[in-house]
Amino acid sequence: LLPSKPLQDLIIIPDHHKIMDMAFFDDRCDQIILKFDSPIAPGMTYHIDVGGPVLDCNGRNLEPSLLKYGLPGELDSGKLIITEIMFDPDDTGLEYIEVFNLSDQILDLNQVLVATVDDLDWVKDFSREGDGSFLLFPQEYGLFCDDIIWFSKKYPEAPVETVSVRADLPALNNSGGGIRLLTQSHELIEEVVYDPDWHDDRLPDESGVSLERMNYHASGRMAGNWYSAAANVGHATPGCENSQMLYPAGDQYDKFKLSSDVVSQDSNGNDDLVIVQLKIDEPGYTGRFEVRHPSGILIRLIQDWDVLPISGQLYWDGLNEFQHPVPTGIYILIIHYTNPGGIIKRWKKACAVID
């Protein structure tokens, strides 16, 4: 564990392991070594609750967290896909490539080589692997760019923790070209040959507009599967769900649907609850339903890894863990769920609390 601040006192509860020993790495108290009673299976996602009271070394309270851990699985074709390409940034921007872990395993993004391809289908340049490990969990986004400081200034709302920095990232051709993701042994993981003609032809200027993949389950080589990022998101969504995303029938987004994305605090009987409708295709699912502030702070844990009905509802009434009304604003509803085979996935939607 690598806390963001030095810790003094904490409670750690893994979901699949028993802690046999725990110690700080050194006197700085900023790294914690855990010894478990059983091995960690490669590719599988585990969760660990870091509870309280959690204090840093200055005695300040820190918010408890549900953290993920595990070991990466094998990088194979179809597991990691390219979902967004910024190949022609404006004068204040920079190039980036967004990827998505479509598999049910943890992948190490720093083991991926990013290559560009010439007109003869030869690799002309590539970035080497990153330093250390960069664990990309199932159904999560990652990014390749060459300057995280510049990136965070250009996209302050983007999650910088998704960025794998590559100082040697190959330049992307504004007139189009091929991008390949390769393993360390140069085996192909993913390839996209992009074209600026895939942009909306009504755009007055394509600079600073990314190309977004619309259907993650359809080929990235199809021109009809890419489109310009929407204007209302600043023409780019690095590290976030694409603005032009389409959901194929039968995927995980059909299992949970919001009946309303608004919670009213006026107690007049209208929109007093935000309701998630469940429609699951088989029994045996378990889930954890939580409400978080956009900053990531846990507001309310509504269900903690309990059995989910095949058909039913989960709801939030706009109250926090202490049964007090939360301030008005945007909140994130998250359901972590496990199917009978043990595969963990996540559903996430935003809702608004109003007066």
Short mmCIF file of C-alpha atoms in Angstrom, two decimals:
data_model
loop_
_atom_site.label_atom_id
_atom_site.label_comp_id
_atom_site.label_asym_id
_atom_site.label_seq_id
_atom_site.Cartn_x
_atom_site.Cartn_y
_atom_site.Cartn_z
CA LEU A 1 0.00 0.00 0.00
CA LEU A 2 1.22 3.51 -0.83
CA PRO A 3 -0.92 6.07 1.07
CA SER A 4 -1.10 9.62 -0.24
CA LYS A 5 -0.10 10.87 3.23
CA PRO A 6 1.91 9.28 6.05
CA LEU A 7 -0.41 7.26 8.29
CA GLN A 8 -0.31 6.70 12.00
CA ASP A 9 -3.28 4.52 12.88
CA LEU A 10 -5.52 2.47 10.62
CA ILE A 11 -7.68 -0.63 10.25
CA ILE A 12 -7.20 -2.78 7.13
CA ILE A 13 -9.73 -5.46 6.14
CA PRO A 14 -9.15 -7.47 2.90
CA ASP A 15 -12.14 -9.20 1.32
CA HIS A 16 -10.41 -12.45 0.25
CA HIS A 17 -7.32 -12.73 2.44
CA LYS A 18 -6.37 -12.77 6.08
CA ILE A 19 -3.53 -10.46 7.10
CA MET A 20 -0.79 -12.42 8.81
CA ASP A 21 1.57 -9.49 9.31
CA MET A 22 1.54 -5.74 8.68
CA ALA A 23 4.31 -3.18 9.11
CA PHE A 24 5.43 0.20 7.87
CA PHE A 25 8.30 0.02 5.42
CA ASP A 26 10.29 2.67 7.32
CA ASP A 27 9.90 5.53 9.81
CA ARG A 28 8.30 7.81 7.22
CA CYS A 29 5.07 5.75 7.56
CA ASP A 30 4.24 6.27 3.88
CA GLN A 31 4.44 2.63 2.74
CA ILE A 32 2.71 -0.35 4.31
CA ILE A 33 3.73 -3.97 3.74
CA LEU A 34 1.00 -6.61 4.14
CA LYS A 35 1.61 -10.35 4.39
CA PHE A 36 -1.41 -12.50 3.50
CA ASP A 37 -2.29 -16.04 4.44
CA SER A 38 -2.64 -17.19 0.82
CA PRO A 39 -1.22 -16.27 -2.60
CA ILE A 40 -2.69 -13.57 -4.82
CA ALA A 41 -4.05 -15.08 -8.04
CA PRO A 42 -2.74 -13.23 -11.14
CA GLY A 43 -5.39 -11.23 -12.97
CA MET A 44 -7.98 -11.34 -10.18
CA THR A 45 -9.21 -8.14 -8.52
CA TYR A 46 -9.35 -8.02 -4.73
CA HIS A 47 -10.66 -5.31 -2.45
CA ILE A 48 -9.39 -4.01 0.84
CA ASP A 49 -11.14 -1.65 3.27
CA VAL A 50 -8.88 0.91 4.90
CA GLY A 51 -10.94 2.05 7.86
CA GLY A 52 -10.61 4.18 10.89
CA PRO A 53 -9.87 6.03 12.77
CA VAL A 54 -7.36 6.80 10.00
CA LEU A 55 -4.93 9.55 10.97
CA ASP A 56 -1.93 10.98 9.24
CA CYS A 57 1.20 11.67 11.27
CA ASN A 58 -0.08 15.16 12.06
CA GLY A 59 -3.19 13.73 13.69
CA ARG A 60 -5.59 14.75 10.89
CA ASN A 61 -8.50 12.47 10.05
CA LEU A 62 -8.40 10.88 6.60
CA GLU A 63 -11.40 9.48 4.77
CA PRO A 64 -11.67 5.67 4.77
CA SER A 65 -11.27 4.06 1.37
CA LEU A 66 -12.15 0.88 -0.51
CA LEU A 67 -8.98 0.03 -2.41
CA LYS A 68 -8.29 -2.54 -5.11
CA TYR A 69 -5.24 -4.73 -5.38
CA GLY A 70 -3.99 -7.73 -7.32
CA LEU A 71 -1.41 -9.03 -9.75
CA PRO A 72 -1.62 -8.44 -13.51
CA GLY A 73 -2.66 -11.15 -15.94
CA GLU A 74 -1.34 -11.84 -19.43
CA LEU A 75 -1.62 -9.16 -22.12
CA ASP A 76 -3.45 -10.69 -25.08
CA SER A 77 -5.30 -9.44 -28.13
CA GLY A 78 -8.77 -8.11 -27.32
CA LYS A 79 -8.10 -7.36 -23.66
CA LEU A 80 -6.88 -3.79 -24.09
CA ILE A 81 -8.49 -1.55 -26.72
CA ILE A 82 -7.86 1.98 -27.97
CA THR A 83 -10.88 4.15 -27.22
CA GLU A 84 -9.81 7.75 -27.91
CA ILE A 85 -7.10 9.43 -29.98
CA MET A 86 -5.97 13.05 -29.75
CA PHE A 87 -3.71 13.24 -32.79
CA ASP A 88 -4.15 16.94 -33.66
CA PRO A 89 -4.14 18.99 -30.43
CA ASP A 90 -4.60 22.75 -30.39
CA ASP A 91 -1.78 25.12 -29.45
CA THR A 92 -2.32 24.56 -25.71
CA GLY A 93 -2.82 20.81 -25.85
CA LEU A 94 -0.85 17.62 -26.36
CA GLU A 95 -1.30 14.27 -28.04
CA TYR A 96 -2.64 11.33 -26.08
CA ILE A 97 -4.00 7.84 -26.61
CA GLU A 98 -6.74 6.52 -24.34
CA VAL A 99 -7.19 2.79 -23.73
CA PHE A 100 -9.77 0.67 -21.92
CA ASN A 101 -9.40 -2.66 -20.14
CA LEU A 102 -12.17 -4.68 -21.77
CA SER A 103 -11.18 -7.88 -19.97
CA ASP A 104 -12.02 -9.26 -16.53
CA GLN A 105 -8.33 -9.29 -15.53
CA ILE A 106 -5.87 -6.74 -14.20
CA LEU A 107 -3.42 -5.57 -16.87
CA ASP A 108 -0.05 -3.84 -16.43
CA LEU A 109 -0.19 -0.78 -18.66
CA ASN A 110 3.53 -0.12 -18.24
CA GLN A 111 4.28 -3.37 -20.04
CA VAL A 112 2.57 -2.12 -23.21
CA LEU A 113 4.62 -0.74 -26.11
CA VAL A 114 2.94 2.01 -28.16
CA ALA A 115 3.94 1.98 -31.82
CA THR A 116 3.11 3.98 -34.94
CA VAL A 117 2.92 2.37 -38.38
CA ASP A 118 3.84 3.77 -41.80
CA ASP A 119 1.98 3.44 -45.12
CA LEU A 120 3.72 0.14 -45.83
CA ASP A 121 2.45 -1.32 -42.55
CA TRP A 122 5.89 -1.25 -40.95
CA VAL A 123 6.47 -0.09 -37.39
CA LYS A 124 8.33 3.21 -37.73
CA ASP A 125 8.59 4.24 -34.08
CA PHE A 126 7.53 3.01 -30.66
CA SER A 127 7.73 3.92 -27.00
CA ARG A 128 9.35 1.50 -24.63
CA GLU A 129 7.63 0.16 -21.54
CA GLY A 130 7.06 2.44 -18.57
CA ASP A 131 8.90 2.31 -15.26
CA GLY A 132 7.56 0.06 -12.52
CA SER A 133 4.00 -1.27 -12.67
CA PHE A 134 0.80 0.51 -13.68
CA LEU A 135 -2.16 -1.69 -12.80
CA LEU A 136 -5.21 -1.14 -14.99
CA PHE A 137 -8.21 -2.87 -13.44
CA PRO A 138 -11.12 -4.38 -15.41
CA GLN A 139 -13.45 -1.88 -17.08
CA GLU A 140 -11.12 1.04 -16.37
CA TYR A 141 -9.46 3.64 -18.59
CA GLY A 142 -5.78 4.37 -19.04
CA LEU A 143 -3.88 7.00 -20.98
CA PHE A 144 -0.56 7.35 -22.76
CA CYS A 145 0.94 10.84 -23.03
CA ASP A 146 4.43 12.34 -22.76
CA ASP A 147 3.91 15.11 -20.18
CA ILE A 148 1.63 14.67 -17.16
CA ILE A 149 2.09 18.27 -15.95
CA TRP A 150 1.03 19.71 -19.29
CA PHE A 151 -1.78 17.16 -19.47
CA SER A 152 -3.17 18.07 -16.02
CA LYS A 153 -3.11 21.78 -16.89
CA LYS A 154 -4.92 21.23 -20.18
CA TYR A 155 -7.45 18.75 -18.74
CA PRO A 156 -7.82 19.62 -15.03
CA GLU A 157 -10.98 17.50 -14.72
CA ALA A 158 -9.30 14.37 -16.12
CA PRO A 159 -8.12 11.72 -13.64
CA VAL A 160 -4.32 12.01 -13.70
CA GLU A 161 -4.04 8.62 -11.98
CA THR A 162 -5.00 7.04 -15.32
CA VAL A 163 -1.89 8.37 -17.10
CA SER A 164 1.08 6.20 -18.01
CA VAL A 165 3.73 8.77 -18.90
CA ARG A 166 5.89 7.95 -21.92
CA ALA A 167 8.51 10.59 -22.66
CA ASP A 168 9.27 8.71 -25.91
CA LEU A 169 5.64 8.43 -27.07
CA PRO A 170 5.69 8.43 -30.89
CA ALA A 171 4.27 11.51 -32.61
CA LEU A 172 0.85 10.98 -34.18
CA ASN A 173 0.39 12.08 -37.80
CA ASN A 174 -2.31 14.75 -38.29
CA SER A 175 -3.11 13.29 -41.70
CA GLY A 176 -3.85 9.86 -40.23
CA GLY A 177 -1.90 6.71 -39.51
CA GLY A 178 -1.69 3.47 -37.64
CA ILE A 179 -1.30 2.92 -33.90
CA ARG A 180 -0.40 -0.46 -32.45
CA LEU A 181 -0.30 -1.68 -28.88
CA LEU A 182 2.31 -4.42 -28.49
CA THR A 183 3.53 -6.75 -25.79
CA GLN A 184 7.19 -6.70 -24.76
CA SER A 185 7.74 -9.59 -27.19
CA HIS A 186 6.13 -7.43 -29.94
CA GLU A 187 2.91 -9.46 -30.16
CA LEU A 188 -0.10 -7.45 -31.30
CA ILE A 189 -2.66 -6.45 -28.66
CA GLU A 190 -4.63 -3.82 -30.59
CA GLU A 191 -4.38 -1.78 -33.78
CA VAL A 192 -6.27 1.26 -35.07
CA VAL A 193 -5.58 3.00 -38.39
CA TYR A 194 -7.22 6.40 -37.85
CA ASP A 195 -8.20 8.97 -40.43
CA PRO A 196 -9.09 12.66 -39.89
CA ASP A 197 -12.00 12.09 -42.29
CA TRP A 198 -13.68 10.20 -39.43
CA HIS A 199 -14.36 13.57 -37.80
CA ASP A 200 -17.71 15.33 -38.10
CA ASP A 201 -17.38 17.21 -41.39
CA ARG A 202 -19.34 20.14 -39.90
CA LEU A 203 -16.50 21.01 -37.52
CA PRO A 204 -15.01 24.41 -38.38
CA ASP A 205 -11.66 23.32 -36.94
CA GLU A 206 -10.57 19.78 -36.05
CA SER A 207 -7.59 20.88 -33.96
CA GLY A 208 -8.13 20.04 -30.29
CA VAL A 209 -10.91 17.57 -31.08
CA SER A 210 -10.35 13.91 -30.24
CA LEU A 211 -11.69 10.90 -32.09
CA GLU A 212 -13.78 8.67 -29.80
CA ARG A 213 -14.60 5.01 -30.28
CA MET A 214 -18.37 4.57 -30.08
CA ASN A 215 -18.77 0.82 -29.59
CA TYR A 216 -16.09 -0.90 -27.53
CA HIS A 217 -17.20 -4.33 -28.71
CA ALA A 218 -16.96 -3.50 -32.42
CA SER A 219 -13.72 -3.31 -34.39
CA GLY A 220 -11.51 -0.27 -33.93
CA ARG A 221 -10.59 -0.48 -37.61
CA MET A 222 -14.11 0.47 -38.72
CA ALA A 223 -14.48 4.09 -39.83
CA GLY A 224 -18.11 4.08 -38.69
CA ASN A 225 -17.07 3.22 -35.14
CA TRP A 226 -15.35 6.57 -34.53
CA TYR A 227 -16.64 10.10 -34.19
CA SER A 228 -15.62 13.53 -32.94
CA ALA A 229 -15.89 14.10 -29.19
CA ALA A 230 -18.86 16.27 -28.26
CA ALA A 231 -18.64 20.02 -27.73
CA ASN A 232 -20.30 19.93 -24.30
CA VAL A 233 -17.30 17.98 -22.91
CA GLY A 234 -14.71 20.26 -24.47
CA HIS A 235 -14.23 17.98 -27.49
CA ALA A 236 -12.20 15.50 -25.41
CA THR A 237 -12.85 12.99 -22.61
CA PRO A 238 -9.41 11.66 -21.58
CA GLY A 239 -9.64 9.00 -18.90
CA CYS A 240 -13.45 9.16 -18.82
CA GLU A 241 -16.38 7.53 -20.58
CA ASN A 242 -16.61 8.70 -24.18
CA SER A 243 -19.21 11.31 -25.01
CA GLN A 244 -20.18 9.39 -28.17
CA MET A 245 -20.37 5.97 -26.52
CA LEU A 246 -22.89 3.39 -27.68
CA TYR A 247 -23.87 0.42 -25.53
CA PRO A 248 -24.48 -2.92 -27.25
CA ALA A 249 -27.56 -4.78 -26.10
CA GLY A 250 -26.93 -7.26 -23.33
CA ASP A 251 -23.84 -5.70 -21.77
CA GLN A 252 -23.43 -4.73 -18.14
CA TYR A 253 -25.08 -1.34 -18.62
CA ASP A 254 -28.45 -3.08 -19.16
CA LYS A 255 -28.39 -4.69 -15.72
CA PHE A 256 -28.80 -1.41 -13.86
CA LYS A 257 -30.80 1.62 -14.97
CA LEU A 258 -31.69 4.87 -13.22
CA SER A 259 -35.39 5.66 -13.04
CA SER A 260 -34.43 9.26 -12.22
CA ASP A 261 -31.14 11.09 -11.83
CA VAL A 262 -32.48 13.72 -9.41
CA VAL A 263 -33.06 13.63 -5.63
CA SER A 264 -35.20 16.44 -4.23
CA GLN A 265 -34.89 17.48 -0.57
CA ASP A 266 -38.23 19.27 -0.33
CA SER A 267 -40.07 16.10 0.88
CA ASN A 268 -43.09 16.78 -1.33
CA GLY A 269 -43.30 13.18 -2.55
CA ASN A 270 -41.72 13.90 -5.93
CA ASP A 271 -38.16 12.72 -6.65
CA ASP A 272 -37.52 11.97 -2.97
CA LEU A 273 -35.47 8.94 -4.01
CA VAL A 274 -33.07 8.10 -6.79
CA ILE A 275 -33.93 4.53 -7.81
CA VAL A 276 -31.72 2.02 -9.63
CA GLN A 277 -33.75 -0.63 -11.43
CA LEU A 278 -32.14 -4.09 -11.52
CA LYS A 279 -32.63 -6.61 -14.28
CA ILE A 280 -30.07 -9.41 -14.03
CA ASP A 281 -29.97 -12.38 -16.39
CA GLU A 282 -29.22 -15.07 -13.77
CA PRO A 283 -29.18 -15.57 -10.00
CA GLY A 284 -26.01 -15.54 -7.91
CA TYR A 285 -24.89 -11.93 -8.29
CA THR A 286 -23.63 -10.01 -5.28
CA GLY A 287 -23.01 -6.28 -5.12
CA ARG A 288 -21.80 -3.27 -3.23
CA PHE A 289 -23.83 -0.08 -3.70
CA GLU A 290 -22.17 3.17 -2.66
CA VAL A 291 -22.63 6.90 -3.15
CA ARG A 292 -19.54 9.07 -3.54
CA HIS A 293 -18.74 12.72 -3.97
CA PRO A 294 -17.11 13.47 -7.38
CA SER A 295 -13.84 13.90 -5.47
CA GLY A 296 -14.06 10.21 -4.48
CA ILE A 297 -15.11 10.66 -0.84
CA LEU A 298 -17.54 7.97 0.32
CA ILE A 299 -20.88 9.55 1.24
CA ARG A 300 -23.03 6.49 1.91
CA LEU A 301 -22.57 2.73 1.78
CA ILE A 302 -26.04 1.38 1.03
CA GLN A 303 -25.28 -2.28 0.40
CA ASP A 304 -22.01 -4.05 1.17
CA TRP A 305 -21.40 -7.13 -0.99
CA ASP A 306 -24.82 -8.66 -0.47
CA VAL A 307 -26.96 -10.73 -2.82
CA LEU A 308 -28.60 -8.82 -5.65
CA PRO A 309 -32.12 -9.70 -6.83
CA ILE A 310 -32.67 -10.75 -10.43
CA SER A 311 -35.31 -8.04 -10.64
CA GLY A 312 -35.73 -5.26 -8.10
CA GLN A 313 -34.59 -1.86 -6.93
CA LEU A 314 -31.84 -0.13 -5.03
CA TYR A 315 -32.37 3.43 -3.89
CA TRP A 316 -30.73 6.43 -2.24
CA ASP A 317 -32.66 9.06 -0.30
CA GLY A 318 -30.08 11.85 -0.39
CA LEU A 319 -28.81 11.18 3.15
CA ASN A 320 -25.26 10.49 4.28
CA GLU A 321 -23.99 7.74 6.61
CA PHE A 322 -25.24 9.74 9.61
CA GLN A 323 -28.73 10.10 8.10
CA HIS A 324 -28.20 13.81 7.49
CA PRO A 325 -29.15 15.47 4.19
CA VAL A 326 -26.15 16.00 1.92
CA PRO A 327 -25.42 19.39 0.34
CA THR A 328 -26.95 19.99 -3.06
CA GLY A 329 -24.78 19.08 -6.02
CA ILE A 330 -23.61 16.15 -8.15
CA TYR A 331 -22.99 12.71 -6.63
CA ILE A 332 -21.79 9.44 -8.13
CA LEU A 333 -23.71 6.17 -7.72
CA ILE A 334 -21.45 3.12 -7.99
CA ILE A 335 -22.38 -0.56 -7.95
CA HIS A 336 -19.51 -3.06 -7.79
CA TYR A 337 -20.97 -6.43 -8.68
CA THR A 338 -19.78 -10.01 -8.99
CA ASN A 339 -21.33 -12.67 -11.21
CA PRO A 340 -21.55 -16.35 -10.19
CA GLY A 341 -18.16 -16.95 -11.81
CA GLY A 342 -16.46 -14.45 -9.51
CA ILE A 343 -15.84 -11.77 -12.16
CA ILE A 344 -16.08 -8.28 -10.63
CA LYS A 345 -17.38 -5.37 -12.69
CA ARG A 346 -18.64 -1.86 -11.98
CA TRP A 347 -21.61 0.31 -12.93
CA LYS A 348 -21.42 4.06 -12.37
CA LYS A 349 -23.81 6.95 -12.96
CA ALA A 350 -24.12 10.53 -11.76
CA CYS A 351 -27.17 12.05 -10.06
CA ALA A 352 -28.05 15.49 -8.74
CA VAL A 353 -29.33 16.50 -5.30
CA ILE A 354 -31.52 19.62 -5.49
CA ASP A 355 -33.47 21.73 -3.02
#
